[in-house]
Coordinates of C-alpha atoms in Angstrom, one line a residue:
Chain A
X1 CA -118.3 -2.0 -15.2
X2 CA -121.1 0.0 -13.6
X3 CA -120.2 4.0 -12.2
X4 CA -119.4 3.2 -9.2
X5 CA -116.7 0.8 -10.0
X6 CA -115.6 2.8 -12.5
X7 CA -115.5 6.3 -9.9
X8 CA -113.7 3.8 -7.7
X9 CA -110.9 2.6 -10.0
X10 CA -110.2 5.5 -12.0
X11 CA -110.2 8.0 -9.2
X12 CA -106.8 6.3 -8.0
X13 CA -105.3 7.1 -11.2
X14 CA -106.5 10.9 -11.0
X15 CA -102.6 12.0 -10.4
X16 CA -100.7 10.3 -12.5
X17 CA -103.6 11.5 -15.9
X18 CA -103.8 14.6 -14.7
X19 CA -99.7 14.6 -14.6
X20 CA -99.6 13.4 -17.8
X21 CA -102.4 15.9 -19.0
X22 CA -99.8 18.8 -17.5
X23 CA -96.8 17.8 -19.8
X24 CA -99.9 17.6 -23.0
X25 CA -101.3 21.2 -22.5
X26 CA -98.5 23.1 -20.2
X27 CA -100.8 24.9 -18.7
X28 CA -103.0 24.2 -15.2
X29 CA -106.7 25.2 -16.7
X30 CA -106.0 23.6 -19.7
X31 CA -105.2 20.3 -18.1
X32 CA -107.8 20.2 -15.5
X33 CA -110.6 20.6 -18.4
X34 CA -108.5 17.7 -20.5
X35 CA -108.7 15.9 -17.4
X36 CA -112.3 15.9 -16.6
X37 CA -113.3 15.6 -20.1
X38 CA -111.1 12.1 -20.3
X39 CA -112.8 11.0 -17.1
X40 CA -116.4 11.7 -18.3
X41 CA -115.3 10.3 -22.1
X42 CA -114.2 7.5 -20.2
X43 CA -117.0 6.6 -18.1
X44 CA -119.0 6.5 -21.6
X45 CA -117.2 3.9 -22.5
X46 CA -116.3 2.0 -19.7
X47 CA -118.4 -1.2 -20.9
X48 CA -115.9 -1.6 -23.3
X49 CA -113.1 -1.9 -21.3
X50 CA -111.4 -4.7 -21.0
X51 CA -108.2 -5.6 -18.2
X52 CA -105.4 -6.3 -20.6
X53 CA -102.9 -7.0 -17.1
X54 CA -101.8 -3.7 -16.5
X55 CA -105.0 -2.2 -14.7
X56 CA -107.1 0.9 -15.8
X57 CA -104.0 3.3 -16.0
X58 CA -103.2 2.7 -19.6
X59 CA -106.5 2.8 -20.7
X60 CA -107.0 6.2 -19.5
X61 CA -103.9 7.4 -20.6
X62 CA -104.8 5.8 -23.9
X63 CA -108.6 8.2 -23.9
X64 CA -106.5 11.3 -22.7
X65 CA -104.3 11.0 -25.8
X66 CA -107.2 10.4 -27.8
X67 CA -109.1 13.5 -26.6
X68 CA -106.0 15.5 -26.4
X69 CA -105.2 15.4 -29.9
X70 CA -108.9 15.1 -31.1
X71 CA -109.0 18.6 -29.5
X72 CA -105.9 19.8 -31.4
X73 CA -107.0 18.3 -34.5
X74 CA -110.5 20.7 -34.1
X75 CA -108.4 23.6 -33.1
X76 CA -106.5 23.2 -36.1
X77 CA -109.6 22.0 -38.5
X78 CA -106.8 19.1 -39.7
X79 CA -105.8 16.0 -37.9
X80 CA -102.7 16.3 -35.5
X81 CA -100.8 13.7 -34.1
X82 CA -97.4 13.3 -33.0
X83 CA -97.1 12.0 -36.6
X84 CA -97.8 15.1 -37.7
X85 CA -95.6 17.8 -36.0
X86 CA -92.8 19.3 -37.8
X87 CA -89.9 16.6 -38.6
X88 CA -87.0 17.0 -36.0
X89 CA -84.7 14.3 -35.4
X90 CA -85.0 11.1 -37.3
X91 CA -85.8 7.8 -34.9
X92 CA -83.3 5.8 -35.8
X93 CA -80.0 5.7 -34.2
X94 CA -77.2 7.5 -36.1
X95 CA -74.3 5.4 -36.7
X96 CA -71.5 6.7 -34.7
X97 CA -73.8 8.4 -32.2
X98 CA -71.9 8.7 -28.6
X99 CA -71.5 5.4 -26.6
X100 CA -74.5 5.0 -24.1
X101 CA -73.2 6.9 -20.9
X102 CA -72.8 3.6 -18.8
X103 CA -69.2 4.3 -17.4
X104 CA -70.7 7.5 -15.6
X105 CA -69.6 5.4 -12.0
X106 CA -68.8 8.6 -10.2
X107 CA -72.3 10.4 -11.2
X108 CA -73.8 12.1 -8.4
X109 CA -77.4 11.5 -9.4
X110 CA -78.7 14.2 -6.5
X111 CA -76.8 16.7 -8.4
X112 CA -77.7 16.2 -11.6
X113 CA -81.9 16.6 -10.4
X114 CA -81.9 19.7 -12.3
X115 CA -80.7 19.4 -15.5
X116 CA -82.3 15.8 -15.9
X117 CA -85.3 17.9 -15.8
X118 CA -84.2 20.3 -18.2
X119 CA -83.2 17.9 -20.4
X120 CA -86.6 16.0 -20.4
X121 CA -88.5 18.9 -21.0
X122 CA -86.3 20.1 -24.0
X123 CA -86.8 16.8 -25.9
X124 CA -89.4 16.2 -28.9
X125 CA -92.8 16.0 -28.0
X126 CA -93.3 12.3 -29.0
X127 CA -89.8 11.3 -27.3
X128 CA -90.9 13.0 -24.0
X129 CA -94.2 11.3 -23.4
X130 CA -93.1 7.8 -24.1
X131 CA -90.3 8.5 -21.5
X132 CA -92.5 9.9 -18.8
X133 CA -95.3 6.9 -19.5
X134 CA -91.9 4.8 -19.5
X135 CA -90.1 6.3 -16.6
X136 CA -92.8 8.1 -14.6
X137 CA -95.5 6.0 -14.9
X138 CA -94.0 2.7 -15.2
X139 CA -95.8 1.5 -18.3
X140 CA -94.7 -1.1 -20.3
X141 CA -93.6 -0.7 -24.5
X142 CA -96.4 -3.2 -25.1
X143 CA -99.2 -0.7 -23.3
X144 CA -97.1 2.8 -24.5
X145 CA -97.3 1.5 -28.1
X146 CA -101.2 1.3 -27.9
X147 CA -101.2 4.4 -26.3
X148 CA -99.8 6.2 -29.0
X149 CA -101.5 4.0 -32.2
X150 CA -98.2 2.9 -33.3
X151 CA -96.0 -0.4 -33.9
X152 CA -94.1 -1.2 -30.5
X153 CA -91.2 -1.2 -32.4
X154 CA -91.4 2.6 -32.4
X155 CA -92.1 2.8 -29.4
X156 CA -88.9 1.4 -28.5
X157 CA -86.8 3.6 -31.0
X158 CA -88.0 6.6 -29.5
X159 CA -87.7 5.5 -26.1
X160 CA -84.0 4.4 -26.7
X161 CA -83.3 7.7 -28.5
X162 CA -84.8 9.7 -25.5
X163 CA -82.5 7.8 -23.6
X164 CA -79.6 8.2 -25.3
X165 CA -80.2 12.0 -25.7
X166 CA -80.4 12.1 -21.6
X167 CA -77.3 10.0 -21.3
X168 CA -75.2 12.7 -24.1
X169 CA -76.2 15.2 -21.3
X170 CA -75.5 13.1 -17.8
X171 CA -71.9 12.9 -19.8
X172 CA -71.4 16.5 -20.9
X173 CA -72.6 17.3 -17.4
X174 CA -70.1 14.9 -15.7
X175 CA -67.2 16.0 -18.4
X176 CA -68.0 19.7 -17.5
X177 CA -67.6 19.1 -13.7
X178 CA -65.0 16.9 -13.7
X179 CA -66.3 13.7 -12.1
X180 CA -64.6 10.3 -12.5
X181 CA -66.2 8.2 -15.6
X182 CA -64.8 5.4 -13.9
X183 CA -63.3 4.3 -17.6
X184 CA -61.0 1.5 -18.0
X185 CA -60.4 1.9 -21.9
Chain B
X1 CA -65.3 3.9 -23.8
X2 CA -67.8 1.7 -21.8
X3 CA -66.6 -1.9 -22.3
X4 CA -69.6 -2.8 -23.9
X5 CA -68.9 -5.1 -27.4
X6 CA -69.4 -2.8 -30.3
X7 CA -71.5 -5.2 -31.9
X8 CA -74.2 -5.0 -29.1
X9 CA -77.0 -3.3 -30.0
X10 CA -77.3 -0.3 -26.6
X11 CA -81.3 -1.0 -27.3
X12 CA -80.5 -4.4 -26.0
X13 CA -79.2 -3.5 -22.6
X14 CA -82.0 -0.9 -22.1
X15 CA -84.3 -3.8 -22.2
X16 CA -82.6 -5.9 -20.3
X17 CA -82.7 -3.2 -17.7
X18 CA -86.4 -2.5 -18.0
X19 CA -87.0 -6.5 -18.0
X20 CA -88.7 -6.2 -21.4
X21 CA -85.8 -8.9 -22.7
X22 CA -86.8 -12.2 -23.9
X23 CA -84.8 -15.3 -22.1
X24 CA -83.1 -16.1 -25.2
X25 CA -81.8 -12.5 -25.5
X26 CA -81.2 -12.1 -22.2
X27 CA -78.8 -15.1 -21.7
X28 CA -77.3 -14.3 -25.5
X29 CA -76.4 -10.9 -23.6
X30 CA -75.0 -12.5 -20.5
X31 CA -72.5 -14.5 -22.6
X32 CA -71.0 -11.9 -24.8
X33 CA -71.0 -9.1 -22.1
X34 CA -68.6 -9.1 -19.5
X35 CA -70.3 -9.3 -16.1
X36 CA -68.9 -6.1 -14.8
X37 CA -69.6 -4.3 -17.5
X38 CA -73.4 -5.6 -18.0
X39 CA -73.8 -4.6 -14.2
X40 CA -72.6 -0.8 -15.1
X41 CA -74.8 -0.1 -17.5
X42 CA -78.0 -1.9 -16.1
X43 CA -77.6 -0.1 -13.2
X44 CA -77.0 2.9 -15.0
X45 CA -80.3 2.6 -17.1
X46 CA -82.3 1.8 -13.8
X47 CA -80.9 4.7 -12.0
X48 CA -81.5 6.9 -15.2
X49 CA -85.2 5.7 -14.8
X50 CA -85.6 6.2 -11.0
X51 CA -84.5 9.5 -11.3
X52 CA -86.5 10.6 -14.0
X53 CA -89.5 9.7 -12.4
X54 CA -88.4 11.2 -8.8
X55 CA -87.2 14.6 -10.7
X56 CA -90.3 14.8 -12.9
X57 CA -93.1 13.9 -10.3
X58 CA -91.5 16.1 -7.8
X59 CA -91.8 19.0 -10.1
X60 CA -95.0 18.5 -11.4
X61 CA -98.1 19.2 -9.4
X62 CA -100.5 16.9 -8.3
X63 CA -104.5 16.9 -9.3
X64 CA -105.9 20.0 -7.4
X65 CA -108.5 18.8 -4.5
X66 CA -110.9 21.0 -6.4
X67 CA -110.5 19.6 -9.9
X68 CA -110.8 15.9 -7.9
X69 CA -114.2 16.9 -6.3
X70 CA -115.3 18.6 -10.0
X71 CA -114.7 15.4 -11.2
X72 CA -115.9 13.1 -8.8
X73 CA -119.5 14.9 -8.8
X74 CA -119.1 14.9 -12.4
X75 CA -119.2 11.0 -12.7
X76 CA -122.1 11.4 -10.1
X77 CA -124.3 13.2 -12.4
X78 CA -123.4 11.4 -15.3
X79 CA -125.9 8.8 -15.6
X80 CA -128.6 12.0 -16.0
X81 CA -126.3 13.3 -18.6
X82 CA -125.6 10.2 -20.4
X83 CA -129.5 9.4 -21.3
X84 CA -129.5 13.0 -23.2
X85 CA -126.6 12.9 -25.2
X86 CA -125.1 10.3 -27.9
X87 CA -122.3 8.2 -26.6
X88 CA -118.8 9.7 -27.9
X89 CA -117.0 7.4 -30.5
X90 CA -114.0 6.7 -28.6
X91 CA -112.7 3.6 -29.8
X92 CA -109.1 2.9 -27.3
X93 CA -108.1 0.5 -29.2
X94 CA -108.3 2.3 -32.7
X95 CA -105.8 3.5 -34.8
X96 CA -104.8 7.3 -34.8
X97 CA -106.4 9.9 -32.5
X98 CA -110.0 9.1 -31.6
X99 CA -112.6 10.1 -33.8
X100 CA -115.4 12.1 -31.6
X101 CA -118.7 12.7 -33.0
X102 CA -119.6 15.0 -30.1
X103 CA -118.4 18.2 -29.3
X104 CA -116.4 18.9 -26.3
X105 CA -119.4 18.6 -23.6
X106 CA -119.2 21.9 -21.5
X107 CA -121.0 21.9 -18.7
X108 CA -124.0 23.9 -18.6
X109 CA -125.9 26.1 -16.2
X110 CA -128.1 22.9 -15.4
X111 CA -125.1 20.5 -15.2
X112 CA -123.6 22.9 -12.7
X113 CA -127.1 22.5 -10.6
X114 CA -126.8 19.1 -10.5
X115 CA -123.3 19.0 -9.8
X116 CA -124.3 21.3 -7.2
X117 CA -126.2 19.0 -5.7
X118 CA -124.5 16.0 -6.1
X119 CA -121.6 18.0 -4.0
X120 CA -124.0 18.6 -0.9
X121 CA -124.9 15.0 -1.3
X122 CA -121.5 13.5 -1.4
X123 CA -119.5 16.2 0.3
X124 CA -118.7 13.8 3.3
X125 CA -118.2 11.0 0.9
X126 CA -115.8 12.9 -0.8
X127 CA -113.8 14.4 2.3
X128 CA -113.4 10.9 3.4
X129 CA -113.6 9.0 0.0
X130 CA -111.2 10.6 -1.9
X131 CA -108.0 9.9 0.4
X132 CA -109.9 7.4 2.7
X133 CA -109.5 3.6 1.8
X134 CA -112.5 2.6 0.1
X135 CA -110.5 -0.2 -2.1
X136 CA -110.5 -2.9 0.6
X137 CA -110.6 -1.0 3.4
X138 CA -106.9 -0.2 2.5
X139 CA -105.2 1.3 6.4
X140 CA -107.7 2.2 9.4
X141 CA -106.5 6.0 8.8
X142 CA -109.6 8.0 7.4
X143 CA -108.0 11.3 6.2
X144 CA -104.9 8.9 4.3
X145 CA -104.4 7.7 1.2
X146 CA -102.6 4.8 2.7
X147 CA -102.6 2.5 -0.6
X148 CA -100.9 5.3 -2.5
X149 CA -98.5 6.2 0.6
X150 CA -97.3 2.6 0.9
X151 CA -97.2 2.0 -2.8
X152 CA -94.9 5.3 -3.0
X153 CA -92.4 4.1 -0.1
X154 CA -92.3 0.2 -1.0
X155 CA -90.9 1.3 -4.6
X156 CA -88.7 4.1 -3.4
X157 CA -87.1 2.0 -0.7
X158 CA -86.5 -1.2 -3.3
X159 CA -85.0 0.9 -5.7
X160 CA -83.0 2.9 -3.0
X161 CA -81.5 -0.5 -2.0
X162 CA -81.4 -2.4 -5.2
X163 CA -79.4 0.2 -6.7
X164 CA -77.0 1.6 -4.1
X165 CA -74.8 -1.3 -2.5
X166 CA -73.9 0.8 0.4
X167 CA -78.1 1.2 0.9
X168 CA -78.1 -2.1 0.9
X169 CA -75.4 -2.9 3.1
X170 CA -77.2 -0.6 5.7
X171 CA -80.4 -2.2 5.3
X172 CA -79.5 -5.9 6.0
X173 CA -79.2 -6.6 9.5
X174 CA -79.3 -10.4 9.3
X175 CA -78.0 -12.8 6.3
X176 CA -78.9 -16.1 7.8
X177 CA -82.7 -17.1 7.1
X178 CA -83.2 -18.9 10.6
X179 CA -81.7 -15.9 12.9
X180 CA -83.6 -13.6 10.5
X181 CA -87.0 -15.2 11.0
X182 CA -86.7 -15.7 14.2
X183 CA -85.3 -11.6 15.3
X184 CA -87.9 -10.0 12.7
X185 CA -90.3 -12.2 14.4
X186 CA -89.9 -10.7 18.1
X187 CA -89.5 -7.7 16.4
X188 CA -92.8 -7.3 14.6
X189 CA -94.2 -8.3 18.4
X190 CA -95.2 -11.9 17.5
X191 CA -96.6 -14.7 19.7
X192 CA -96.9 -17.9 18.2
X193 CA -96.4 -16.9 14.8
X194 CA -93.5 -16.1 12.5
X195 CA -92.4 -14.1 9.5
X196 CA -92.0 -16.3 6.5
X197 CA -88.5 -16.1 4.9
X198 CA -89.7 -17.4 1.4
X199 CA -87.9 -19.8 -0.2
X200 CA -87.6 -17.9 -3.9
X201 CA -84.1 -20.4 -5.2
X202 CA -86.3 -22.7 -7.1
X203 CA -84.4 -23.3 -10.5
X204 CA -87.4 -21.2 -12.6
X205 CA -87.0 -18.3 -9.9
X206 CA -83.2 -18.5 -9.0
X207 CA -83.8 -15.6 -6.8
X208 CA -81.4 -16.0 -3.5
X209 CA -82.3 -14.7 0.1
X210 CA -79.4 -12.0 0.8
X211 CA -80.9 -10.6 3.9
X212 CA -83.0 -8.8 6.3
X213 CA -83.8 -5.9 8.4
X214 CA -86.5 -3.4 10.1
X215 CA -88.1 -1.1 7.9
X216 CA -90.7 1.5 8.6
X217 CA -93.6 1.0 5.7
X218 CA -96.1 4.0 6.3
X219 CA -99.3 3.0 8.5
X220 CA -97.9 -0.3 9.8
X221 CA -97.1 -0.3 13.4
X222 CA -93.6 -2.4 13.2
X223 CA -92.4 -3.9 9.2
X224 CA -89.4 -4.9 8.1
X225 CA -87.9 -5.5 4.7
X226 CA -86.1 -8.8 2.9
X227 CA -84.0 -8.9 0.0
X228 CA -83.9 -11.4 -2.7
X229 CA -81.3 -10.9 -5.7
X230 CA -81.1 -13.4 -8.8
X231 CA -77.9 -13.6 -10.4
X232 CA -76.9 -15.5 -13.4
X233 CA -73.5 -16.8 -14.9
X234 CA -72.9 -13.4 -16.1
X235 CA -74.9 -11.9 -13.4
X236 CA -77.6 -9.3 -14.4
X237 CA -78.6 -9.2 -11.1
X238 CA -82.4 -8.5 -10.6
X239 CA -83.2 -7.6 -6.9
X240 CA -87.0 -8.6 -5.6
X241 CA -88.1 -7.2 -1.9
X242 CA -90.7 -8.5 0.6
X243 CA -91.7 -5.9 2.9
X244 CA -93.7 -7.3 6.0
X245 CA -96.2 -5.0 7.9
X246 CA -97.8 -6.3 11.5
X247 CA -99.9 -4.3 13.6
X248 CA -103.0 -4.5 11.0
X249 CA -103.9 -6.3 7.9
X250 CA -105.8 -6.4 4.5
X251 CA -108.3 -8.2 5.7
X252 CA -110.6 -8.3 1.9
X253 CA -107.6 -10.6 0.8
X254 CA -107.5 -14.2 1.5
X255 CA -104.1 -15.5 2.5
X256 CA -101.9 -15.8 -0.8
X257 CA -104.1 -13.9 -2.9
X258 CA -102.6 -11.1 -4.3
X259 CA -103.6 -7.7 -5.0
X260 CA -101.7 -4.6 -7.0
X261 CA -101.6 -1.1 -5.0
X262 CA -102.5 1.9 -7.0
X263 CA -99.2 3.3 -8.8
X264 CA -98.2 6.3 -6.7
X265 CA -97.0 9.7 -7.7
X266 CA -93.0 8.6 -7.9
X267 CA -93.1 4.8 -8.5
X268 CA -91.0 2.8 -11.1
X269 CA -92.4 -0.5 -10.0
X270 CA -95.7 -2.2 -9.5
X271 CA -96.4 -2.9 -5.8
X272 CA -98.4 -6.2 -5.1
X273 CA -99.9 -7.1 -1.3
X274 CA -101.0 -10.2 0.2
X275 CA -101.3 -11.9 3.2
X276 CA -101.0 -14.7 5.7
X277 CA -103.7 -13.8 7.5
X278 CA -101.8 -12.1 10.6
X279 CA -99.2 -10.0 8.4
X280 CA -99.6 -7.9 5.1
X281 CA -96.7 -8.7 2.7
X282 CA -95.5 -5.9 0.0
X283 CA -93.9 -7.3 -3.5
X284 CA -91.6 -5.6 -5.8
X285 CA -89.5 -6.5 -8.1
X286 CA -86.7 -5.0 -11.0
X287 CA -87.7 -7.2 -13.6
X288 CA -91.6 -7.0 -14.4
X289 CA -91.2 -10.6 -16.0
X290 CA -90.9 -12.3 -13.3
X291 CA -93.4 -10.9 -10.8
X292 CA -96.1 -14.0 -12.0
X293 CA -94.0 -16.3 -11.4
X294 CA -92.8 -14.2 -7.5
X295 CA -96.1 -14.4 -6.7
X296 CA -97.0 -17.7 -7.7
X297 CA -94.3 -19.2 -5.4
X298 CA -94.9 -16.6 -2.5
X299 CA -98.7 -17.1 -2.7
X300 CA -98.2 -21.2 -1.9
X301 CA -95.9 -20.1 1.1
X302 CA -98.1 -17.6 2.2
X303 CA -101.2 -20.0 2.1
X304 CA -99.4 -23.1 3.7
X305 CA -98.4 -20.7 6.5
X306 CA -102.2 -19.7 7.0
X307 CA -103.0 -23.3 6.9
X308 CA -100.1 -24.0 9.6
X309 CA -101.5 -21.6 11.9
X310 CA -103.2 -23.1 14.7

């Protein structure tokens, strides 16, 4: 891929890449630096890019994550990745966990947006990243697994867990506000 | 509780909602879980995804214009930079965070001069090119990111109608394919040409036409929206939307040829476009697994329509 083609294809996705950089770094200036470095590195290895059906966007996300964690590792002088973050909740779904909130038929989605955003922000980073790549960027499980360099089962487990946490949050909110849940049982 | 049999793994239902379940598992679910419960669960999951997308997109800033210009300029000048610097060893497919041999390259004064020079040269191109339509000359409106705008609208409007029955009812004006074809052709101002009400009900697709009506797809003078639904025995419905635009066309595509539009902020589905030579057609589908088959079937009918044209 030559520079012109790369520029044309990659800049279409600048907003998406910047949005993910914002979620990784939490700061506009750092996000800007990260995105710039990502684009330059992507250009350097553009000839290795292989179209796998999902376009160039997953590949840009992959490089973005690599650059971010490489910088993090340099900063800490040790390897760092999601796998190295302090242990938190297990990816495994615990037996007896609350049932998914699929019967919240009375849920007023417009009113839960603020709380939903807060709940997303509170997720552990590895859950949030997977959730955003899936929910906001519309990537397939396989593509997210390649970005994170983990097996697809791990991605499914993290996504499942993240959605369960959000659904629990919504169920609590519905209960607080007295919305009907449409349950017949 | 939610009425789903306790032995059913909730993850299966989430994968079903995401279009990530294979046919055998999907069939098993549809046979095992009561229709209305399965529909409610899938609708909840798809609503959750759509709202996560909207709320995160709405509260996260877009890339600043100056960053866009800075990156474009840096890319423009990157050829010269590359020649005196080793290539960073990044393996997109390799395990773990990438090993980067080079230190992070900060811009030197010389680089900034190069950037400034490049900026001066490409300023005009930047002003037009960033927002303009360099890819396929989408849209005829300089200064507007028309492809992203269209993509964002189509994905959002599909969700709005697919998830909420009341929106769908409001949108559908004609359910009879022949009447829909005639009325929408009139509304799109067509003479000696008709919109296509696609037949997507073949055995391997199973999408039935449920109706259509007028729409307001950005950048088109006039537009329409056709909706299709795929039911199964236990009916985990999947919706497909086809938007039709008149008044301009994507001249870069041959009839029946497809192109994916840029994935814009807030989109929860990929949006594909094609043409019959006169009208533009946009395709959005809840089930990503069906996209290839839908594109093939619609593409064949678009090519046939073009062949039939005088």
